[in-house]
XYZ file of C-alpha atoms in Angstrom:
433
model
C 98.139 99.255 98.134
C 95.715 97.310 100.521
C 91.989 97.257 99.620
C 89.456 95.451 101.891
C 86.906 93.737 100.141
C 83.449 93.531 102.849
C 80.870 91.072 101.062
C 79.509 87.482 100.186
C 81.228 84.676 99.383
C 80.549 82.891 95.732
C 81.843 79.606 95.900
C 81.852 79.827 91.988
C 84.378 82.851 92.225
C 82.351 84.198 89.687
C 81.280 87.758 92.168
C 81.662 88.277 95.710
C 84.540 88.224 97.341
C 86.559 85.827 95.470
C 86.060 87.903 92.575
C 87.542 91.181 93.949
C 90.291 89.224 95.420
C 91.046 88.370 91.665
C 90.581 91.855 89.998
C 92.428 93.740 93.116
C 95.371 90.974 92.356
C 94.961 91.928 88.371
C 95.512 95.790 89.614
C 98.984 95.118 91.587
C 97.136 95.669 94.960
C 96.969 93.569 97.987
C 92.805 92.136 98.564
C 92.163 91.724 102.169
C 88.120 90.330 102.844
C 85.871 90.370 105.253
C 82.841 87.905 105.038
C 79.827 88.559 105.495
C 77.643 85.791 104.356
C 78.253 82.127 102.792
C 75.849 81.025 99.784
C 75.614 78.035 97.641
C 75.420 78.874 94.196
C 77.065 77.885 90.852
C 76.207 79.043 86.736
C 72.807 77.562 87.010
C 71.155 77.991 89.927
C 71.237 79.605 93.864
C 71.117 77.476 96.857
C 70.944 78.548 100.429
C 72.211 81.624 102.249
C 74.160 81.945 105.694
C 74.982 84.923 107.523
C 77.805 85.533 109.667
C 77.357 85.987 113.573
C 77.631 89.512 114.571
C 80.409 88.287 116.664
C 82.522 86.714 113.903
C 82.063 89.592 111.548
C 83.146 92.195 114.563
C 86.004 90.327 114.727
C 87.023 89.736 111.294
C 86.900 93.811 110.962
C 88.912 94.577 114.094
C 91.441 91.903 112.929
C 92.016 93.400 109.531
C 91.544 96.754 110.809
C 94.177 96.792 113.450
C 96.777 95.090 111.813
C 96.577 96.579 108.257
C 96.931 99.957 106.741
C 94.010 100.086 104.100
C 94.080 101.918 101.553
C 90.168 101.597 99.973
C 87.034 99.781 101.281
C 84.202 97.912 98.866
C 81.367 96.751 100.220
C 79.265 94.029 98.255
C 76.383 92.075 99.781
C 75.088 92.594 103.555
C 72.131 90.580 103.904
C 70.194 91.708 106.795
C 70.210 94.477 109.210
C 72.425 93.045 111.590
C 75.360 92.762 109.077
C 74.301 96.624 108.322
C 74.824 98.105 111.712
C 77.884 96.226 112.971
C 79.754 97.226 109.431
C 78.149 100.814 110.500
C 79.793 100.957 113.922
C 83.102 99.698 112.832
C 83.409 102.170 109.793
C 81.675 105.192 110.452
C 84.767 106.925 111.656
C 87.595 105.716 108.804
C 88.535 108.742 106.525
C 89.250 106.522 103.276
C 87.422 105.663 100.350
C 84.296 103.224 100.214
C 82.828 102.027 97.340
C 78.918 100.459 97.668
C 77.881 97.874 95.225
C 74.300 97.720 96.260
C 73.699 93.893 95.403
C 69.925 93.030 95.877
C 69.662 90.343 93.687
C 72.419 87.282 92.073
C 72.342 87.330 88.421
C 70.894 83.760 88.557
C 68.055 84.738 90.870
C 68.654 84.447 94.478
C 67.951 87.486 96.704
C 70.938 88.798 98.697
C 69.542 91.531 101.290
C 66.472 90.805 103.157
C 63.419 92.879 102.306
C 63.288 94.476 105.608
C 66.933 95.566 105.559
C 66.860 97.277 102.875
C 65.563 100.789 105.434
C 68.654 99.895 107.686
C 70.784 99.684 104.586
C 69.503 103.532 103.165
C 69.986 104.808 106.428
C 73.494 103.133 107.285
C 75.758 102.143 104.255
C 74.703 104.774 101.450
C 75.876 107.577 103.682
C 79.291 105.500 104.238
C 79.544 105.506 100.460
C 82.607 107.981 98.387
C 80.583 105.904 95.793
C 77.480 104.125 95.150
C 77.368 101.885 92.485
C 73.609 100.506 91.756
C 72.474 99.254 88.162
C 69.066 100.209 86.741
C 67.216 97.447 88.847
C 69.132 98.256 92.045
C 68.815 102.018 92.009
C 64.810 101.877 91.389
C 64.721 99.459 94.432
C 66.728 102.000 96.802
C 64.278 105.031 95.401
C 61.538 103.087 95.452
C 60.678 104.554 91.959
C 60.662 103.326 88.434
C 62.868 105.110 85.835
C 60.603 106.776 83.491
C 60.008 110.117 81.729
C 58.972 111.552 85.223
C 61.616 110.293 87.299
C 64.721 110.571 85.468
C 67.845 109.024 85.859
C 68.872 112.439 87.744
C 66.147 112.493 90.162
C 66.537 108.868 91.032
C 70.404 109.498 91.469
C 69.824 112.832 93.610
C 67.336 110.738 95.602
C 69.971 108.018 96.112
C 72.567 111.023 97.060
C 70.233 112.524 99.080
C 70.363 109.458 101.640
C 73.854 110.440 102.389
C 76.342 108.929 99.043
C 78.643 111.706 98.310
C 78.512 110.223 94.353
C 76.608 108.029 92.577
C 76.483 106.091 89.618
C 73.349 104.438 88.032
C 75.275 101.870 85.822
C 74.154 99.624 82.849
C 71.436 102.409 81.389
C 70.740 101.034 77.972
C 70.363 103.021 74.501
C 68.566 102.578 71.430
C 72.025 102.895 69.459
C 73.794 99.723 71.208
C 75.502 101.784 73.560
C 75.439 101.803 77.588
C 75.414 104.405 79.662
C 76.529 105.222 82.947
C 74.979 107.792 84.339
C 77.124 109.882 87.038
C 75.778 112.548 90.045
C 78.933 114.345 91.807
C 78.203 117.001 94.736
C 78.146 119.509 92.028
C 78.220 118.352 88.338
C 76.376 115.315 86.038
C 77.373 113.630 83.068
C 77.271 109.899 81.274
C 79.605 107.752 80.476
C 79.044 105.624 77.203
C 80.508 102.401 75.718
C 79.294 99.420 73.587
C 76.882 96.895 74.347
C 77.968 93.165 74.859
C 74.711 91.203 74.222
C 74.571 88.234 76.670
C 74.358 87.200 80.270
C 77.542 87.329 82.439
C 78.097 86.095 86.675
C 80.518 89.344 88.267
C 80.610 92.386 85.835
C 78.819 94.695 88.509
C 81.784 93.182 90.967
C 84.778 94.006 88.778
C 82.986 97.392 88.115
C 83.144 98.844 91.640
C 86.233 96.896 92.589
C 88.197 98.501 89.571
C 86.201 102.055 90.947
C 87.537 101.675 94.098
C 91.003 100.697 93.206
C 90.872 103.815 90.928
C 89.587 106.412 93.763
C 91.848 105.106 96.275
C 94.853 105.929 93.600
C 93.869 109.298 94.218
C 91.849 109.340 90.569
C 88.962 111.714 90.235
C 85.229 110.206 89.926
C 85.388 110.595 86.138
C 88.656 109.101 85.798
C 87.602 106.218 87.930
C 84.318 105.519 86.518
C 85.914 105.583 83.003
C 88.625 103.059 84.135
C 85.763 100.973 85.936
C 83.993 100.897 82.781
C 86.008 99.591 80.423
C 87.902 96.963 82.967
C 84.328 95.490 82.927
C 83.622 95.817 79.424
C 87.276 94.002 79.201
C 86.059 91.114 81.519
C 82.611 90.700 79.716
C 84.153 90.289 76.409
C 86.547 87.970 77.803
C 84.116 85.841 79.460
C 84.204 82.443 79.877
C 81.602 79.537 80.222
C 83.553 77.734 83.123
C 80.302 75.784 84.530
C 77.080 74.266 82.936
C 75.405 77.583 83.443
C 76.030 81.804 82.520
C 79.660 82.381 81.626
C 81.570 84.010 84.363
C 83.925 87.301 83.416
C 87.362 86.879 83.158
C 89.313 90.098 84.929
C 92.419 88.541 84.139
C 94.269 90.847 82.144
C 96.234 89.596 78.967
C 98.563 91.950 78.448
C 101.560 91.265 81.286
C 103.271 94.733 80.267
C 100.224 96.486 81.783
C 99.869 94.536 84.625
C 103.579 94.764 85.566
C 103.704 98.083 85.196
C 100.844 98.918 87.227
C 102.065 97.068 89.615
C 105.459 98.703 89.664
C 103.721 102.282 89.556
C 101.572 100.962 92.848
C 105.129 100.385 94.539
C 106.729 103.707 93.650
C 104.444 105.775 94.889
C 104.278 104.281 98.340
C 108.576 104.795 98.355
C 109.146 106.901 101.184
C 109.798 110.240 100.323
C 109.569 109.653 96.834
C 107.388 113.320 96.160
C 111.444 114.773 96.816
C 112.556 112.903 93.364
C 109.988 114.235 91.010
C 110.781 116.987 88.507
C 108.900 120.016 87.680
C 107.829 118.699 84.585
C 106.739 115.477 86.797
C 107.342 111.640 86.164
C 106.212 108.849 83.703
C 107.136 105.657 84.035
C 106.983 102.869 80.481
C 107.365 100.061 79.700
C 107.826 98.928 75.728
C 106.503 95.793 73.970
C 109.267 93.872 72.145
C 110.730 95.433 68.959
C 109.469 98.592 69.433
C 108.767 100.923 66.244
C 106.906 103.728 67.515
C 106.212 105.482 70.720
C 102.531 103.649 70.168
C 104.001 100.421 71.279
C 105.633 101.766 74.499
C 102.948 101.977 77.298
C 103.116 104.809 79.464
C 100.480 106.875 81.281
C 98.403 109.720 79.599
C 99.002 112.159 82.422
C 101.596 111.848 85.170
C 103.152 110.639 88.116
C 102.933 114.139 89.907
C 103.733 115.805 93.332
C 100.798 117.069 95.379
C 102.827 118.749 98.372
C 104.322 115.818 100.191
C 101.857 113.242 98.039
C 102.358 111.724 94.838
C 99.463 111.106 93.121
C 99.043 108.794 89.719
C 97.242 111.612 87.121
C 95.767 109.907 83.788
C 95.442 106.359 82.450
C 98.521 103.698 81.329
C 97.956 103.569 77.611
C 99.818 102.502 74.490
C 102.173 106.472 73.276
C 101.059 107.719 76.725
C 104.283 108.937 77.039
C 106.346 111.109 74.613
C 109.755 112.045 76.045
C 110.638 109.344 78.297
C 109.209 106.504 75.718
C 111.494 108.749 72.932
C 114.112 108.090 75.547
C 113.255 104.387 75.550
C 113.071 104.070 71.796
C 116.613 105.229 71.115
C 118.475 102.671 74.052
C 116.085 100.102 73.182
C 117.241 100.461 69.175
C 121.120 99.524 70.417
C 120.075 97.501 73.145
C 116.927 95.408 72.577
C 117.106 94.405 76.079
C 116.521 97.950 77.617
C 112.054 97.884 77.535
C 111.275 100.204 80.577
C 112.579 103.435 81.997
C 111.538 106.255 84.342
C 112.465 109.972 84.704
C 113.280 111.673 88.271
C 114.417 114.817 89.113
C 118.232 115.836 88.936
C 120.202 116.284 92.339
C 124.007 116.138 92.768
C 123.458 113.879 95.440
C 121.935 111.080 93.670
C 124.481 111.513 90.921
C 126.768 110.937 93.675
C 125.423 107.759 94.902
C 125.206 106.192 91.680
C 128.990 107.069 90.654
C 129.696 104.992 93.387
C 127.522 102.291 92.685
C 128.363 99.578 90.469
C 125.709 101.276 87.796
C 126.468 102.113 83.883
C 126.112 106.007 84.084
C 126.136 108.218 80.646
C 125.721 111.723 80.258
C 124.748 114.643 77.620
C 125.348 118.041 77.253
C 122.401 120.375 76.022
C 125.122 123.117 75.184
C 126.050 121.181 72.217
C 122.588 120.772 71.298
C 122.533 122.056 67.297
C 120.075 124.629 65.984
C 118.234 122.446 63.709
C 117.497 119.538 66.604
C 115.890 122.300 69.378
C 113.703 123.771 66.303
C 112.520 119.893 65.476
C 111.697 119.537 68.913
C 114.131 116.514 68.725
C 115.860 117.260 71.816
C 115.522 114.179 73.343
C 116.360 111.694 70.723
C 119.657 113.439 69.946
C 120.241 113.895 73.545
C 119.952 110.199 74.183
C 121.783 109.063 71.377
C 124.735 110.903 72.174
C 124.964 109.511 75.703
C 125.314 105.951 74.407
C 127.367 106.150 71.104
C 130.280 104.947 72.408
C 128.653 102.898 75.157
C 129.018 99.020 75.009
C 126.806 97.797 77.573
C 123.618 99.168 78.093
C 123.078 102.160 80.230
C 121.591 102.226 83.545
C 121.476 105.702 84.331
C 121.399 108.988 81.584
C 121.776 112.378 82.893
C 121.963 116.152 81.745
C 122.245 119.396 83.787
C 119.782 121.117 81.686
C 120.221 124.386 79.558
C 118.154 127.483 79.546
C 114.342 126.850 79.908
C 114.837 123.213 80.555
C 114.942 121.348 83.528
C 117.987 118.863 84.270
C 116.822 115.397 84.220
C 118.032 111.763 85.828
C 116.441 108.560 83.221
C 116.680 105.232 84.989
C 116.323 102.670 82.228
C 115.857 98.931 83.006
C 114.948 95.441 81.103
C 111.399 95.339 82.976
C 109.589 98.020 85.680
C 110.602 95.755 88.513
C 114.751 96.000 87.824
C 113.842 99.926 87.785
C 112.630 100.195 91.549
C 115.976 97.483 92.048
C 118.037 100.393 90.887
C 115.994 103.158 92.338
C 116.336 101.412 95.907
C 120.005 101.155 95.444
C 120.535 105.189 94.750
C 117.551 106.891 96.520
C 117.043 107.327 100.512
């Protein structure tokens, strides 16, 4: 996945650019920028700003444009109203997601859109927006009214959607319970989203917000989904904040737990495998990955929904969490018990003429029979763990491929299994195309 980061560059590398670059590298995906300004600011303080030439950023976009498929646009600062137009021109047309992080002001003070560009910016980036992402401060600014008991959070966000955002959310609404809201306007429905309150002030939370968003959206997530995922990648980075300078600490996107990222990552890459929507099942695909010395399907991360087949897309349904999965982590469980070795596997749909390909390949292939299936394992709902554990009694060496042909009511099934995500899409490239 390629996502194009348009905004400011923060020497500090605490927002701007430099900071999606870092969570869209955290997410598996490729960051691409496009500048629009250079400032001069650290932890402390804000020095001078310097737009780019119309010229230069014109030709930043075409060269990005032309040469790259992208796959999701965020736009961060624009400055003045020349910045606004040419970005207007050059995007107007594209039929992918863009996600607007209205930034009006650095957390350490400095002002980063000119007062009299703030019209131009209503009238030309909000109605480029999938999603608009202003905090409290931001969204008053763009209404031009003050949140109160008259103007709501709703009336401010219809106002906002009313310039021309498809969605918006009004983020960082604070409650008298210690909670934060995040207040969300769709074309047709409203709701909040609510998490805890980390007391302090942090440099590039509103930046990992909408990059996470727009990474989310372009995976083909809905708003909800997205703004959920956007939420708690930020709370994430807050907590894990860091005092790097002499100044505000600066969030820290980067993610601790390597089993997540590499799976995400490896999730990113099968879904962009040509004709990939022909290998998934009925019951559709999950792809996991297991901590070491696994007990429980809680320690094997998987996602809560699906890899699933849209017509001739695959979209990524649900969230990677810890006993996302049940039947292909069950699968996992009972190789990784004889072989420690075995932590990830994935589940594709059964043809005769990948079976074919990977009896000639060099790959250790097992097999069960649901037939033989006993009485008391189908009324358990066990099916899986028996089925698995029979294919690799006698085995030696750890499987690379389990199969069955299915019995009445249940779908055949091909299980890849693997020592990490990455040796899975090894194997899959060997045995599918």
């Amino acid at each position: 996945m390629n996502l194009l980061s348009i905004g400011g560059s923060d020497p500090s590398a605490g927002a701007g650019i430099q900071s999606d670059v870092k969570s869209f590298s955290e997410f598996g995906a490729y960051g691409l920028t496009v500048i629009t300004a250079i400032t001069g600011q650290n932890t402390s303080s804000f020095g001078m700003i310097e737009p780019v030439s119309k010229k230069m950023l014109k030709n930043q976009l075409e060269s990005v444009l032309t040469d790259f498929k992208i796959d999701g646009i965020k736009i961060g600062m624009v400055f003045n109203s020349e910045i606004i137009k040419t970005l207007y021109q050059q995007l107007k047309k594209l039929k992918i997601p863009i996600v607007v992080d209205p930034v009006i002001k650095s957390t350490i003070g400095g002002m980063l859109i000119e007062d009299k560009a703030i019209e131009d910016f209503q009238k030309y980036i909000i109605p480029l927006a999938t999603i608009i992402t202003p905090n409290k401060f931001e969204a008053e600014i763009l209404s031009k009214s003050k949140i109160n008991s008259k103007n709501t959070i709703e009336k401010i966000a219809k106002n906002i959607q009313n310039m021309g955002a498809k969605n918006v959310v009004i983020t960082g609404i604070e409650e008298k319970n210690n909670k934060i809201i995040d207040f969300v306007l769709e074309k047709g429905t409203k709701y909040q989203i609510s998490g805890d309150k980390i007391s302090g002030i942090n440099h590039g939370s509103g930046c990992n917000y909408s990059a996470a968003i727009i990474f989310a959206i372009s995976n083909k997530k809905s708003i909800r989904e997205s703004v959920k995922f956007a939420k708690e990648f930020a709370y994430n980075s807050i907590k894990n904040a860091k005092k790097v300078g002499n100044g505000i600490k600066i969030v820290d996107s980067q993610n601790k737990d390597k089993i997540n990222s590499e799976l995400s990552q490896s999730i990113s890459e099968f879904v962009k495998i040509k004709n990939i929507y022909k290998n998934i099942p009925e019951c559709q695909t999950n792809f996991v990955y297991s901590k070491q010395k696994p007990k429980s399907t809680k320690d094997v991360l998987g996602l809560s929904g699906r890899i699933v087949k849209a017509g001739k897309e695959v979209i990524v349904a649900g969230n990677l969490t810890y006993g996302g999965s049940k039947h292909v982590a069950t699968a996992l469980l009972v190789v990784n018990k004889k072989f420690p070795e075995i932590q990830s596997a994935i589940n594709l749909k059964y043809e005769n003429s990948i079976i074919l390909k990977i009896k000639k390949s060099k790959f250790s292939i097992s097999s069960y029979d649901r037939i033989n299936e006993p009485m008391n394992v189908k009324s358990k709902g066990t099916s899986v763990g028996w089925g698995i554990d029979s294919a690799i009694k006698n085995l030696k060496l750890p499987p690379d491929i389990i199969f069955h042909k299915g019995d009445f009511g249940k779908e055949p099934m091909i299980i890849i299994f693997g020592d990490t995500p990455k040796s899975i899409l090894k194997k899959l490239s060997k045995i599918i195309g």
